[in-house]
Coordinates of C-alpha atoms in Angstrom, one line a residue:
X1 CA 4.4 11.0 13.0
X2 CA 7.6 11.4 12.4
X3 CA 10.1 9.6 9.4
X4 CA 14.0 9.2 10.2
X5 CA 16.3 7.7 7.6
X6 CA 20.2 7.8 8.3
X7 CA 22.3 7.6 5.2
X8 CA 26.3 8.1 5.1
X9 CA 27.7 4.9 6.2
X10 CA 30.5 2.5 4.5
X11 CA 33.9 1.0 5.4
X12 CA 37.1 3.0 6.3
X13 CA 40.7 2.0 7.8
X14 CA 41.6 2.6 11.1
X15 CA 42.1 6.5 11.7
X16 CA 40.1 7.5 8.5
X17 CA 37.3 9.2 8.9
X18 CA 33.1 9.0 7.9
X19 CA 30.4 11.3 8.0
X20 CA 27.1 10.1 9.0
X21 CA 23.9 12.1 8.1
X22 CA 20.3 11.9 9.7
X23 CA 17.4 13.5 7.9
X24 CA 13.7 13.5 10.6
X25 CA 10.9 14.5 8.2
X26 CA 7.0 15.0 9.3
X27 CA 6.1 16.8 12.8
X28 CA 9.3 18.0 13.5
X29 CA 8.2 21.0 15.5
X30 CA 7.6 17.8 18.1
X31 CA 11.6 17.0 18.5
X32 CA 13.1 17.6 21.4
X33 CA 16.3 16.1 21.0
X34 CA 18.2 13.6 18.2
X35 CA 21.4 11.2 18.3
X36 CA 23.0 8.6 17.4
X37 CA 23.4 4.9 19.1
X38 CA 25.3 2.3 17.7
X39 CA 25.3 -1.7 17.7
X40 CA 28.0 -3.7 17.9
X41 CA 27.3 -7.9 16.8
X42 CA 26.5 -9.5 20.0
X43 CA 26.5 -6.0 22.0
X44 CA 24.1 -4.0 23.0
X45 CA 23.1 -0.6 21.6
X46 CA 24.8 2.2 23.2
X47 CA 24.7 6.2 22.9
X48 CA 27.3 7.4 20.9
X49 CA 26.3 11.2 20.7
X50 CA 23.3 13.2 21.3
X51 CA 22.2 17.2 20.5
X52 CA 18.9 19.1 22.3
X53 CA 17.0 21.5 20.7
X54 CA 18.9 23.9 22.7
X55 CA 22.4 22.8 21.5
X56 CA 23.7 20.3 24.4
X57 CA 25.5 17.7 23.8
X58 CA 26.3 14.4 25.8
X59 CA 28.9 12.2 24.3
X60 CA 30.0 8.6 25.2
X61 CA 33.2 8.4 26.5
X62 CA 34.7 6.0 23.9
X63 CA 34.3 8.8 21.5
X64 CA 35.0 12.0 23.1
X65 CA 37.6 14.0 21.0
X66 CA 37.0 11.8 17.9
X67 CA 33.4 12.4 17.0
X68 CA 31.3 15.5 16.6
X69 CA 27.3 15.7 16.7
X70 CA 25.6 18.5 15.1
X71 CA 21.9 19.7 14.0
X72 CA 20.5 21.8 11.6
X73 CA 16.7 22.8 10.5
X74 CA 14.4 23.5 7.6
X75 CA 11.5 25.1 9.5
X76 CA 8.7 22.9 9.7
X77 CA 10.0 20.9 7.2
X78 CA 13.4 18.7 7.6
X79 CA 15.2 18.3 11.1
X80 CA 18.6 17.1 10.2
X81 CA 21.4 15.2 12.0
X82 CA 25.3 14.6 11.8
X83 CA 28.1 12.9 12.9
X84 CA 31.6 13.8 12.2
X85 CA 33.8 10.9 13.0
X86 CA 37.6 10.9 12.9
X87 CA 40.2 8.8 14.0
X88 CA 38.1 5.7 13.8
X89 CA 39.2 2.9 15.0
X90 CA 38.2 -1.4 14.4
X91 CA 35.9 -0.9 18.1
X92 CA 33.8 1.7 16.1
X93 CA 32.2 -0.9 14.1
X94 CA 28.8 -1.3 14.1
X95 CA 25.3 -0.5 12.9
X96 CA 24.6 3.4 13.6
X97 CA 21.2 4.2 13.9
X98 CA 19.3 7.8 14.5
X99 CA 17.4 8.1 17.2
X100 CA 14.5 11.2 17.7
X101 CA 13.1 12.0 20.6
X102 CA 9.1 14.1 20.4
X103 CA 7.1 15.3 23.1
X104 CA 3.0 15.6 23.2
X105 CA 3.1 12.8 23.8
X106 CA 6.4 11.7 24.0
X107 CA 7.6 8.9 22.0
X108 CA 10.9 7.6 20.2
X109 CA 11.4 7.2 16.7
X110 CA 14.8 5.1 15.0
X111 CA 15.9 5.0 11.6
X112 CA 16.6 1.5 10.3
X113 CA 20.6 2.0 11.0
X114 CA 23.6 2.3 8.6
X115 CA 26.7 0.0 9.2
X116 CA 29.8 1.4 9.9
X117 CA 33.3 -0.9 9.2
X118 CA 36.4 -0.1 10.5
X119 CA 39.4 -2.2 9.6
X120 CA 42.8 -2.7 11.6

């Protein structure tokens, strides 16, 4: 089992910038890779960014340049997630969740999302 609570959202003008934050807790030696989606009112949820336990990253194009993922680890303890995101802009709005990815079996875990505002 594994617990994944985002915190770090809020509203920001256009070309301001947030920093969302990710914290997995529980079997975390079972992650194979974290990211973040995103979802717009009456869209979809979409990738934004995701990191492998190896360090690759896959962006979505709508955010390459502006927006940064990274990972860091407590050992056995706390597998944590970020994401750096500048230059926002209104389009960015939406809720961001987590996403974590284990293996043995494999399964997918979400956290319950933080909203992210951008105005014009």
């Amino acid at each position: 089992q594994v617990h994944v609570e985002e915190s770090g959202g809020g509203s920001v003008q256009a070309g301001g910038s947030l920093r969302l934050s990710c914290a997995a807790s529980g079997r975390v030696f079972t992650i194979s890779s974290m990211g973040w989606y995103r979802q717009a009112p009456g869209k979809e949820r979409e990738l934004v960014a995701q990191i492998t336990t190896s360090g690759t990253t896959e962006y979505a194009d709508s955010v390459k340049g502006r927006f940064t993922v990274s990972r860091d680890n407590v050992p056995n303890t706390e597998s944590l997630l970020y994401l750096q995101m500048n230059s926002l802009k209104p389009e960015d709005t939406a809720v961001y969740y987590c996403r974590t990815v284990v293996y043995g079996p494999p399964y997918i875990y979400w956290g319950q999302g933080t909203p992210v505002t951008v105005s014009s």
